[in-house]
């Protein structure tokens, strides 16, 4: 019996952010297409990622902020309490709102002919199967995202192991929580939980946190975040059962907790696609070799966009990768696109950010480093957030900005400014000729830039560093 095949120009697998951005380009080209999605709709970002995590962080930060009120003479602040159920209810309400918005602007408007629900797998290089239906496509975009890693032995602990897939569905806050893996997720959720009153303990096998690799920033971050909850670093964590609780042990540290948040990283959803039937070699790192400027796998008809390629697993990058893949899948010619300056923001308080080149990528002999400590910064003192450090890197000879790493208040804004300057290939001298208001956190960046300027060879022309001369 021959199974009926639907023929299209382009099949997009995954209706997450990368898939939907790709769809925008494909629709505009007028090519025929199908969009295929397995699992829940609404995108990882809106459903279990960026958005619910930021709501939780906001609640925790606002509640924690009450602690400062005594300084201003506000009576009664110590007796404020938090209803965990209502707090989580608020996270869920806003989350539902974000998800509804995504769905109503995308798949809700699509017919069953072009939007197929189910997990796709390759039968042949151009042939996919979804719930028994077959789709033959000239070009295929894989935008299947990633999922949280849970080591196999931990799966036996059932719902006592949380991931960000299940955390935002909880009705109550746990009394105690171990956060294993202090990367981006572990820090954001760990600090929030601690601030909401959950007895939280953090573990990471590395000697650093939040993926920081500038030693000065990592040291400051460990000290600052370590005031919110204990951080046990340098040993992989192991879990054993203790009655209905879990014991988490790493090196000489051990705690008994109600729940564990597994934030050990995320695994690309490539293993469910039978991509070998497409003649694609997964390579040593289990990710097929692809070009990050075209998103094309080798010189094949298949493109890889978003978290599934594990290279820049962030929302704005998933958007760009979707656009590139969508454009190239719809065109006769493959076009390479310049990728943007790397920018990463961890929304802990104070924010941890990095921009441009990482510390470990620098040629230290050719690099000048400017630094400012946040302790004396006027605006930070007023805000009661004068903790942290900003480190900026520039080429020693040309003075061109290369990158930065920081832990500081409003880091999310400073990191953007720096990314935009690197994108424009500006020098530290040119940055000092920009206006700086008073009193603002940007003055801390200005101080770091002055420190950097003193260490680079290229200086501004004219008698006043901060002002350009009129010819
Ligand atoms: C807790 C958390 C917080 C985050 N916070 C931020 C943040 O603040 N800022 C930021 O920039 N990024 C953040 N991120 C990362 C961001 O959410 C991701 O980079 C982005 O959502 C990736 O989008 P995507 O389209 O690649 O994947 P997804 O949105 O996951 O879409 C993939 C889709 O493909 C489907 N699928 C999988 N396999 C198949 C198959 N075989 N067939 C059909 N469909 C399939 C999946 O079910 C899913 O619907 C966060 C992530 C998490 C987990
Ligand atoms: N603000 C944001 O932009 C944001 C927020 C959340 C998530 N994200 C995205 O989600 C991705 C995944 O985040 P993540 O935090 O899960 O991964 P991650 O890679 O950032 O961190 C995982 C951490 O787990 C540690 N680890 C692994 N196995 C361990 C073990 N057995 N014991 C102790 N520690 C162990 C690793 O050393 C690492 O520090 C990020 O790369 C990021 O792109 C972004």
Coordinates of C-alpha atoms and ligand atoms in Angstrom, one line a residue:
X1 CA 0.0 0.0 0.0
X2 CA 1.4 3.4 -0.9
X3 CA 1.1 6.1 1.8
X4 CA -0.1 9.5 0.5
X5 CA 2.6 12.2 0.5
X6 CA 2.1 15.9 0.8
X7 CA 4.6 17.8 -1.3
X8 CA 5.9 21.2 -0.2
X9 CA 8.8 23.5 -0.9
X10 CA 9.8 23.9 2.7
X11 CA 9.1 21.9 5.9
X12 CA 9.8 23.6 9.2
X13 CA 10.2 21.3 12.2
X14 CA 9.4 23.0 15.5
X15 CA 7.1 25.9 16.2
X16 CA 9.3 27.5 18.8
X17 CA 10.9 30.9 18.4
X18 CA 13.4 29.9 15.7
X19 CA 10.7 28.0 13.8
X20 CA 8.3 30.9 13.9
X21 CA 10.9 33.4 12.8
X22 CA 11.8 31.1 9.9
X23 CA 8.1 30.8 9.0
X24 CA 7.9 34.6 8.7
X25 CA 10.6 34.6 6.0
X26 CA 9.2 31.5 4.2
X27 CA 5.6 33.0 4.1
X28 CA 7.0 36.2 2.7
X29 CA 8.7 34.3 -0.1
X30 CA 5.4 32.8 -1.3
X31 CA 6.8 29.2 -1.2
X32 CA 4.6 26.3 -0.1
X33 CA 5.3 25.0 3.4
X34 CA 4.3 23.0 6.4
X35 CA 5.1 23.8 10.0
X36 CA 5.3 20.7 12.3
X37 CA 5.3 20.8 16.1
X38 CA 5.5 18.0 18.6
X39 CA 4.6 18.6 22.2
X40 CA 3.2 21.8 23.7
X41 CA 2.8 24.9 21.6
X42 CA 3.6 28.4 22.7
X43 CA 7.5 28.3 22.6
X44 CA 10.0 27.4 25.3
X45 CA 10.6 31.1 25.9
X46 CA 7.0 32.0 26.8
X47 CA 6.0 28.6 28.3
X48 CA 8.9 27.4 30.5
X49 CA 11.8 29.7 29.8
X50 CA 12.5 33.5 29.6
X51 CA 9.1 34.7 30.6
X52 CA 7.9 32.7 33.6
X53 CA 11.5 32.8 35.0
X54 CA 11.5 36.6 34.8
X55 CA 8.2 36.8 36.6
X56 CA 9.5 34.7 39.4
X57 CA 12.6 36.8 39.6
X58 CA 10.6 40.0 39.7
X59 CA 8.4 38.7 42.6
X60 CA 11.5 37.6 44.5
X61 CA 13.3 40.9 44.0
X62 CA 10.4 43.0 45.0
X63 CA 9.8 40.9 48.2
X64 CA 13.5 40.9 49.0
X65 CA 13.6 44.6 48.6
X66 CA 11.4 45.0 51.7
X67 CA 14.5 44.2 53.7
X68 CA 15.9 47.6 52.9
X69 CA 12.9 49.6 54.1
X70 CA 14.1 49.6 57.7
X71 CA 17.0 51.8 56.7
X72 CA 14.5 54.5 55.7
X73 CA 12.5 54.2 58.9
X74 CA 9.6 52.2 57.5
X75 CA 8.0 50.3 60.4
X76 CA 6.5 46.9 60.0
X77 CA 8.5 45.7 57.0
X78 CA 9.8 42.7 59.0
X79 CA 6.3 41.3 59.5
X80 CA 5.6 41.1 55.7
X81 CA 5.0 37.5 54.6
X82 CA 4.6 35.9 51.2
X83 CA 1.9 33.5 50.2
X84 CA 3.8 31.0 47.9
X85 CA 0.7 29.7 46.3
X86 CA -0.4 33.2 45.2
X87 CA 3.1 34.0 44.1
X88 CA 3.2 30.9 41.8
X89 CA -0.3 31.6 40.7
X90 CA 0.8 35.0 39.5
X91 CA 3.7 33.4 37.6
X92 CA 1.2 31.0 35.9
X93 CA -1.3 33.8 35.1
X94 CA 1.3 35.9 33.3
X95 CA 2.9 32.8 31.7
X96 CA -0.5 31.8 30.3
X97 CA -0.9 35.3 28.9
X98 CA 2.4 35.2 27.1
X99 CA 1.7 31.7 25.7
X100 CA -1.8 32.7 24.5
X101 CA -0.3 35.7 22.8
X102 CA 2.3 33.6 20.9
X103 CA -0.3 31.0 19.8
X104 CA -3.0 33.4 18.8
X105 CA -0.4 35.3 16.6
X106 CA 1.0 32.2 15.0
X107 CA -0.4 28.6 14.8
X108 CA -4.0 29.5 15.8
X109 CA -4.3 31.2 12.5
X110 CA -3.0 28.2 10.5
X111 CA -5.1 25.4 8.9
X112 CA -4.5 21.7 9.5
X113 CA -3.1 21.6 5.9
X114 CA -0.1 23.7 6.9
X115 CA 0.3 23.1 10.6
X116 CA 0.8 19.5 11.6
X117 CA 0.8 18.5 15.2
X118 CA 3.2 15.6 16.1
X119 CA 6.8 14.7 16.3
X120 CA 8.6 14.5 12.9
X121 CA 11.2 12.0 11.9
X122 CA 13.2 11.5 8.7
X123 CA 12.3 8.5 6.5
X124 CA 14.6 9.7 3.6
X125 CA 16.6 12.8 3.0
X126 CA 13.5 14.7 1.7
X127 CA 10.8 12.7 3.3
X128 CA 9.4 13.2 6.8
X129 CA 6.7 11.3 8.8
X130 CA 4.4 12.9 11.3
X131 CA 1.8 10.8 13.0
X132 CA 1.6 8.5 10.0
X133 CA 1.4 11.4 7.5
X134 CA 4.2 11.8 5.1
X135 CA 5.6 15.1 3.9
X136 CA 8.1 15.5 1.0
X137 CA 10.0 18.7 1.1
X138 CA 12.5 20.3 -1.1
X139 CA 14.1 22.1 1.9
X140 CA 13.9 21.3 5.6
X141 CA 14.5 23.6 8.6
X142 CA 15.2 21.8 11.9
X143 CA 14.2 24.1 14.8
X144 CA 13.4 21.5 17.4
X145 CA 15.0 23.3 20.5
X146 CA 16.4 21.5 23.5
X147 CA 15.3 19.9 26.8
X148 CA 16.7 19.9 30.3
X149 CA 19.3 17.2 31.1
X150 CA 18.3 14.8 33.9
X151 CA 20.9 12.1 34.6
X152 CA 19.3 8.7 34.2
X153 CA 19.7 7.5 37.9
X154 CA 18.0 10.7 39.1
X155 CA 14.8 9.9 37.1
X156 CA 13.9 7.3 39.7
X157 CA 13.4 10.2 42.2
X158 CA 10.2 11.2 40.3
X159 CA 8.6 14.5 41.0
X160 CA 11.2 15.4 43.7
X161 CA 13.5 16.3 40.8
X162 CA 12.3 19.6 39.2
X163 CA 13.4 21.1 36.0
X164 CA 12.3 24.4 34.4
X165 CA 9.8 22.2 32.5
X166 CA 8.0 21.4 35.8
X167 CA 9.0 24.2 38.2
X168 CA 6.4 26.8 37.0
X169 CA 3.6 24.2 37.3
X170 CA 4.2 23.8 41.1
X171 CA 1.3 24.9 43.3
X172 CA 3.4 25.4 46.5
X173 CA 7.0 26.5 47.1
X174 CA 9.1 23.7 48.6
X175 CA 10.4 24.2 52.1
X176 CA 13.9 23.3 50.9
X177 CA 15.6 23.0 47.6
X178 CA 19.0 22.0 46.2
X179 CA 20.0 23.6 43.0
X180 CA 22.4 21.4 41.1
X181 CA 24.2 23.2 38.3
X182 CA 24.8 26.9 38.9
X183 CA 24.8 28.1 35.3
X184 CA 22.3 30.7 34.1
X185 CA 19.2 28.8 35.2
X186 CA 20.6 27.6 38.5
X187 CA 21.5 31.1 39.6
X188 CA 18.3 32.9 38.4
X189 CA 16.1 30.3 40.0
X190 CA 18.3 29.6 43.1
X191 CA 18.5 33.2 44.1
X192 CA 14.8 33.8 43.5
X193 CA 13.8 30.7 45.6
X194 CA 16.2 31.8 48.4
X195 CA 14.6 35.3 48.4
X196 CA 11.1 33.8 48.5
X197 CA 12.0 32.0 51.7
X198 CA 12.9 28.6 50.4
X199 CA 15.9 27.1 52.2
X200 CA 18.1 26.8 49.1
X201 CA 21.6 25.3 48.6
X202 CA 23.6 25.5 45.4
X203 CA 26.0 23.0 43.9
X204 CA 28.3 23.1 40.8
X205 CA 31.1 20.9 39.8
X206 CA 33.1 23.9 38.5
X207 CA 34.9 26.5 40.6
X208 CA 32.9 29.3 39.0
X209 CA 29.3 30.2 38.6
X210 CA 27.0 31.5 35.8
X211 CA 29.5 30.5 33.1
X212 CA 31.8 33.3 34.2
X213 CA 35.4 33.0 33.1
X214 CA 37.0 36.4 34.0
X215 CA 38.5 35.5 37.4
X216 CA 37.8 38.9 39.0
X217 CA 34.2 38.9 38.0
X218 CA 33.7 35.2 39.0
X219 CA 35.2 35.9 42.5
X220 CA 32.9 38.9 43.0
X221 CA 29.9 36.9 41.8
X222 CA 30.5 34.0 44.1
X223 CA 30.8 36.3 47.0
X224 CA 27.7 38.4 46.2
X225 CA 25.3 35.6 45.2
X226 CA 26.7 33.4 48.0
X227 CA 25.1 35.9 50.4
X228 CA 21.7 34.8 49.2
X229 CA 22.3 31.1 49.4
X230 CA 25.3 28.8 50.1
X231 CA 27.2 27.8 46.9
X232 CA 29.2 24.5 47.1
X233 CA 31.6 24.5 44.2
X234 CA 34.2 22.2 42.7
X235 CA 32.6 18.8 43.0
X236 CA 29.8 17.0 41.0
X237 CA 26.7 16.5 43.1
X238 CA 25.2 13.1 43.8
X239 CA 21.7 12.3 45.1
X240 CA 20.5 9.5 47.4
X241 CA 17.1 8.9 48.9
X242 CA 16.5 9.7 52.5
X243 CA 12.9 8.7 53.5
X244 CA 10.7 10.8 51.3
X245 CA 13.4 13.4 51.0
X246 CA 16.6 13.6 49.0
X247 CA 20.2 13.9 50.2
X248 CA 22.5 15.8 47.9
X249 CA 26.2 15.3 48.5
X250 CA 29.2 17.0 46.8
X251 CA 32.7 16.7 48.3
X252 CA 32.3 17.3 52.0
X253 CA 29.0 19.1 51.7
X254 CA 25.7 17.4 52.2
X255 CA 22.1 18.5 52.6
X256 CA 18.7 16.9 52.9
X257 CA 16.0 18.6 50.8
X258 CA 12.4 18.3 49.7
X259 CA 13.2 19.0 46.0
X260 CA 16.1 19.2 43.7
X261 CA 16.3 21.6 40.7
X262 CA 18.3 19.9 38.0
X263 CA 19.9 22.8 36.1
X264 CA 22.8 20.9 34.5
X265 CA 22.3 22.2 31.0
X266 CA 20.1 21.4 28.1
X267 CA 20.3 18.8 25.4
X268 CA 19.4 19.5 21.7
X269 CA 16.3 17.7 20.4
X270 CA 18.1 16.0 17.6
X271 CA 18.0 12.4 18.9
X272 CA 14.2 12.1 18.2
X273 CA 14.5 12.9 14.5
X274 CA 16.3 9.9 13.0
X275 CA 18.4 12.3 11.1
X276 CA 20.7 9.5 10.0
X277 CA 17.9 8.6 7.5
X278 CA 18.7 12.0 5.9
X279 CA 22.3 10.9 5.3
X280 CA 23.5 13.5 7.9
X281 CA 26.4 12.6 10.1
X282 CA 25.9 13.7 13.7
X283 CA 29.7 14.2 14.1
X284 CA 31.7 14.0 17.3
X285 CA 29.6 16.4 19.3
X286 CA 26.3 14.9 18.2
X287 CA 25.5 18.1 16.3
X288 CA 25.9 18.0 12.5
X289 CA 28.5 20.3 11.0
X290 CA 26.6 23.5 9.9
X291 CA 27.5 27.0 8.9
X292 CA 26.5 29.5 11.6
X293 CA 26.3 32.3 8.9
X294 CA 23.9 30.4 6.6
X295 CA 22.5 27.8 9.0
X296 CA 23.0 25.2 6.3
X297 CA 24.2 21.7 7.2
X298 CA 27.1 21.0 4.9
X299 CA 25.9 21.6 1.3
X300 CA 22.6 19.8 2.0
X301 CA 19.0 21.0 1.8
X302 CA 18.7 21.0 5.6
X303 CA 19.1 23.9 7.9
X304 CA 19.6 24.0 11.7
X305 CA 18.2 27.0 13.7
X306 CA 17.8 27.8 17.4
X307 CA 18.8 25.9 20.6
X308 CA 19.0 22.7 18.6
X309 CA 22.5 23.6 17.4
X310 CA 23.5 24.5 21.0
X311 CA 25.8 27.3 19.8
X312 CA 24.0 30.5 21.1
X313 CA 21.0 29.2 23.0
X314 CA 19.3 32.5 23.5
X315 CA 16.1 34.0 22.3
X316 CA 17.4 36.8 20.1
X317 CA 19.9 34.4 18.5
X318 CA 17.1 31.8 17.9
X319 CA 15.3 34.7 16.1
X320 CA 18.2 35.6 13.9
X321 CA 19.0 31.9 13.1
X322 CA 15.3 31.3 12.2
X323 CA 15.4 34.4 9.9
X324 CA 18.6 33.2 8.2
X325 CA 17.4 29.6 7.8
X326 CA 14.0 30.8 6.5
X327 CA 15.6 33.1 4.0
X328 CA 18.1 30.6 2.7
X329 CA 15.6 27.8 2.5
X330 CA 13.3 30.0 0.4
X331 CA 16.1 31.3 -1.9
X332 CA 17.9 29.8 -4.9
X333 CA 21.2 31.2 -3.6
X334 CA 22.6 30.6 -0.2
X335 CA 23.5 33.9 1.5
X336 CA 25.9 34.2 4.4
X337 CA 25.0 36.7 7.2
X338 CA 27.2 38.3 9.8
X339 CA 26.3 37.2 13.3
X340 CA 25.9 39.9 16.0
X341 CA 28.2 40.7 18.9
X342 CA 27.6 38.0 21.6
X343 CA 25.5 39.4 24.4
X344 CA 24.4 37.4 27.5
X345 CA 22.5 38.6 30.5
X346 CA 21.8 36.6 33.6
X347 CA 19.0 38.3 35.5
X348 CA 20.2 37.6 39.0
X349 CA 20.5 40.6 41.2
X350 CA 22.9 42.3 40.5
X351 CA 22.9 41.2 36.9
X352 CA 25.7 39.1 35.5
X353 CA 26.5 39.9 31.9
X354 CA 29.1 39.3 29.2
X355 CA 29.6 40.9 25.9
X356 CA 31.8 40.3 22.9
X357 CA 35.0 38.3 23.4
X358 CA 35.2 36.1 26.5
X359 CA 38.1 36.4 28.9
X360 CA 39.4 33.0 27.8
X361 CA 39.4 34.0 24.1
X362 CA 41.6 37.1 24.6
X363 CA 45.2 37.5 23.6
X364 CA 46.4 38.8 27.0
X365 CA 49.6 40.4 25.5
X366 CA 47.5 42.5 23.1
X367 CA 44.6 43.3 25.5
X368 CA 44.1 46.2 27.9
X369 CA 41.7 45.7 30.8
X370 CA 39.8 48.5 32.6
X371 CA 38.0 47.8 35.8
X372 CA 35.7 49.6 38.3
X373 CA 34.5 48.4 41.6
X374 CA 30.8 49.2 42.3
X375 CA 31.3 50.0 46.0
X376 CA 31.7 53.8 45.7
X377 CA 29.4 54.4 42.7
X378 CA 27.0 57.2 43.8
X379 CA 23.8 55.9 42.1
X380 CA 24.5 52.3 43.1
X381 CA 24.9 53.5 46.8
X382 CA 21.5 55.4 46.6
X383 CA 19.9 52.2 45.2
X384 CA 21.5 50.1 47.9
X385 CA 23.0 48.0 45.2
X386 CA 26.7 49.1 45.3
X387 CA 28.2 45.6 44.9
X388 CA 30.0 44.2 42.0
X389 CA 32.6 44.9 39.4
X390 CA 32.7 45.8 35.7
X391 CA 35.7 44.7 33.5
X392 CA 36.1 46.0 30.0
X393 CA 38.6 44.8 27.4
X394 CA 40.1 46.6 24.5
X395 CA 42.9 46.1 21.9
X396 CA 46.0 47.6 23.5
X397 CA 47.1 49.4 20.3
X398 CA 44.0 50.5 18.5
X399 CA 41.9 51.0 21.7
X400 CA 38.9 49.2 19.9
X401 CA 36.6 47.7 22.4
X402 CA 36.6 43.8 22.4
X403 CA 34.4 42.7 25.2
X404 CA 33.3 43.0 28.8
X405 CA 32.2 40.9 31.8
X406 CA 30.4 42.3 34.8
X407 CA 28.2 41.8 37.9
X408 CA 26.5 45.0 38.7
X409 CA 23.1 46.8 39.1
X410 CA 21.4 47.5 35.7
X411 CA 24.0 45.3 34.0
X412 CA 21.3 44.4 31.5
X413 CA 21.4 48.0 30.2
X414 CA 25.2 48.5 30.3
X415 CA 25.7 45.2 28.4
X416 CA 23.5 46.4 25.6
X417 CA 25.4 49.7 25.3
X418 CA 28.7 47.9 25.1
X419 CA 27.4 45.4 22.6
X420 CA 26.2 48.2 20.4
X421 CA 29.6 50.0 20.7
X422 CA 31.5 46.8 19.8
X423 CA 29.1 46.3 16.8
X424 CA 30.1 49.8 15.7
X425 CA 33.8 49.0 16.2
X426 CA 34.2 52.0 18.5
X427 CA 37.4 52.8 20.5
X428 CA 37.5 53.5 24.2
X429 CA 38.4 57.1 23.4
X430 CA 35.3 57.4 21.2
X431 CA 33.1 56.0 24.0
X432 CA 34.5 58.7 26.4
X433 CA 33.2 61.3 23.9
X434 CA 29.7 60.1 24.4
X435 CA 27.4 62.0 26.9
X436 CA 27.2 60.5 30.4
X437 CA 24.4 61.8 32.7
X438 CA 24.6 62.2 36.4
X439 CA 23.9 60.4 38.7
X440 CA 23.4 57.1 36.7
X441 CA 24.9 53.6 36.7
X442 CA 26.5 54.4 33.4
X443 CA 28.9 56.5 35.3
X444 CA 30.4 53.3 36.7
X445 CA 31.0 52.2 33.1
X446 CA 32.5 55.6 32.4
X447 CA 35.0 55.0 35.3
X448 CA 35.9 51.6 33.9
X449 CA 36.4 53.2 30.5
X450 CA 38.7 55.9 32.0
X451 CA 40.8 53.1 33.6
X452 CA 40.9 51.3 30.2
X453 CA 41.8 54.5 28.3
X454 CA 44.9 55.0 30.4
X455 CA 46.1 51.6 29.2
X456 CA 45.6 51.8 25.5
X457 CA 48.0 53.4 23.0
X458 CA 45.5 55.2 20.7
X459 CA 44.4 58.5 22.3
X460 CA 41.8 61.1 21.2
X461 CA 43.2 64.0 19.3
X462 CA 42.9 67.5 20.8
X463 CA 43.5 69.0 24.2
X464 CA 40.3 67.6 25.9
X465 CA 39.8 63.8 25.9
X466 CA 36.0 64.0 26.3
X467 CA 35.4 66.6 23.6
X468 CA 35.8 66.6 19.9
X469 CA 37.3 69.8 18.3
X470 CA 35.3 71.7 15.6
X471 CA 37.4 72.1 12.5
Ligands
LIG1 C1 14.3 28.6 32.2 C2 14.8 29.3 31.0 C3 15.0 30.7 31.0 C4 15.5 31.3 29.8 N1 15.7 32.6 29.8 C5 16.1 33.3 28.7 C6 16.3 34.7 28.8 O1 16.0 35.4 29.7 N2 16.7 35.3 27.6 C7 17.1 34.6 26.5 O2 17.5 35.2 25.5 N3 16.9 33.2 26.5 C8 16.4 32.6 27.6 N4 16.3 31.2 27.5 C9 16.6 30.5 26.3 C10 15.4 30.6 25.2 O3 14.2 30.3 25.8 C11 15.8 29.7 24.1 O4 17.0 30.1 23.5 C12 14.7 29.7 23.0 O5 13.4 29.6 23.5 C13 15.0 28.6 21.9 O6 14.0 28.6 20.9 P1 13.9 27.4 19.9 O7 12.9 27.8 18.8 O8 15.2 27.0 19.5 O9 13.3 26.2 20.7 P2 11.8 25.9 21.3 O10 11.1 27.1 21.6 O11 12.1 24.9 22.4 O12 11.0 25.2 20.1 C14 11.3 23.9 19.7 C15 10.0 23.2 19.4 O13 10.2 22.0 18.6 C16 9.4 21.0 19.1 N5 10.0 19.7 18.7 C17 11.0 19.0 19.3 N6 11.3 17.8 18.6 C18 10.4 17.8 17.6 C19 10.1 16.9 16.5 N7 10.9 15.8 16.3 N8 9.1 17.2 15.6 C20 8.4 18.3 15.8 N9 8.6 19.2 16.8 C21 9.6 19.0 17.6 C22 9.4 21.2 20.6 O14 8.4 20.6 21.3 C23 9.2 22.8 20.6 O15 7.9 23.1 20.5 C24 15.8 30.5 28.6 C25 15.6 29.2 28.6 C26 15.1 28.5 29.8 C27 14.9 27.1 29.8
LIG2 N1 19.0 34.9 31.2 C1 19.2 34.1 30.2 O1 19.5 34.5 29.1 C2 18.9 32.6 30.4 C3 18.3 32.2 31.5 C4 18.1 30.8 31.6 C5 18.5 29.9 30.7 N2 19.1 30.4 29.6 C6 19.6 29.4 28.5 O2 19.4 28.1 29.0 C7 20.6 27.4 28.8 C8 20.8 26.3 29.8 O3 21.0 26.8 31.1 P1 21.6 25.9 32.3 O4 21.8 26.8 33.4 O5 20.7 24.7 32.4 O6 22.9 25.4 31.7 P2 24.4 25.9 31.8 O7 25.2 25.2 30.9 O8 24.4 27.4 31.8 O9 24.9 25.5 33.3 C9 24.9 24.1 33.7 C10 25.8 24.0 34.9 O10 25.6 22.7 35.5 C11 26.9 22.3 36.0 N3 26.8 20.8 36.2 C12 26.6 19.9 35.2 N4 26.6 18.6 35.8 C13 26.8 18.8 37.1 C14 26.8 17.9 38.3 N5 26.7 16.6 38.1 N6 27.0 18.5 39.5 C15 27.2 19.8 39.6 N7 27.1 20.7 38.6 C16 26.9 20.2 37.4 C17 27.9 22.8 34.9 O11 29.2 22.9 35.5 C18 27.3 24.2 34.6 O12 27.8 25.2 35.4 C19 21.7 28.4 28.9 O13 22.9 28.1 28.2 C20 21.1 29.7 28.4 O14 21.4 29.8 27.0 C21 19.3 31.8 29.4

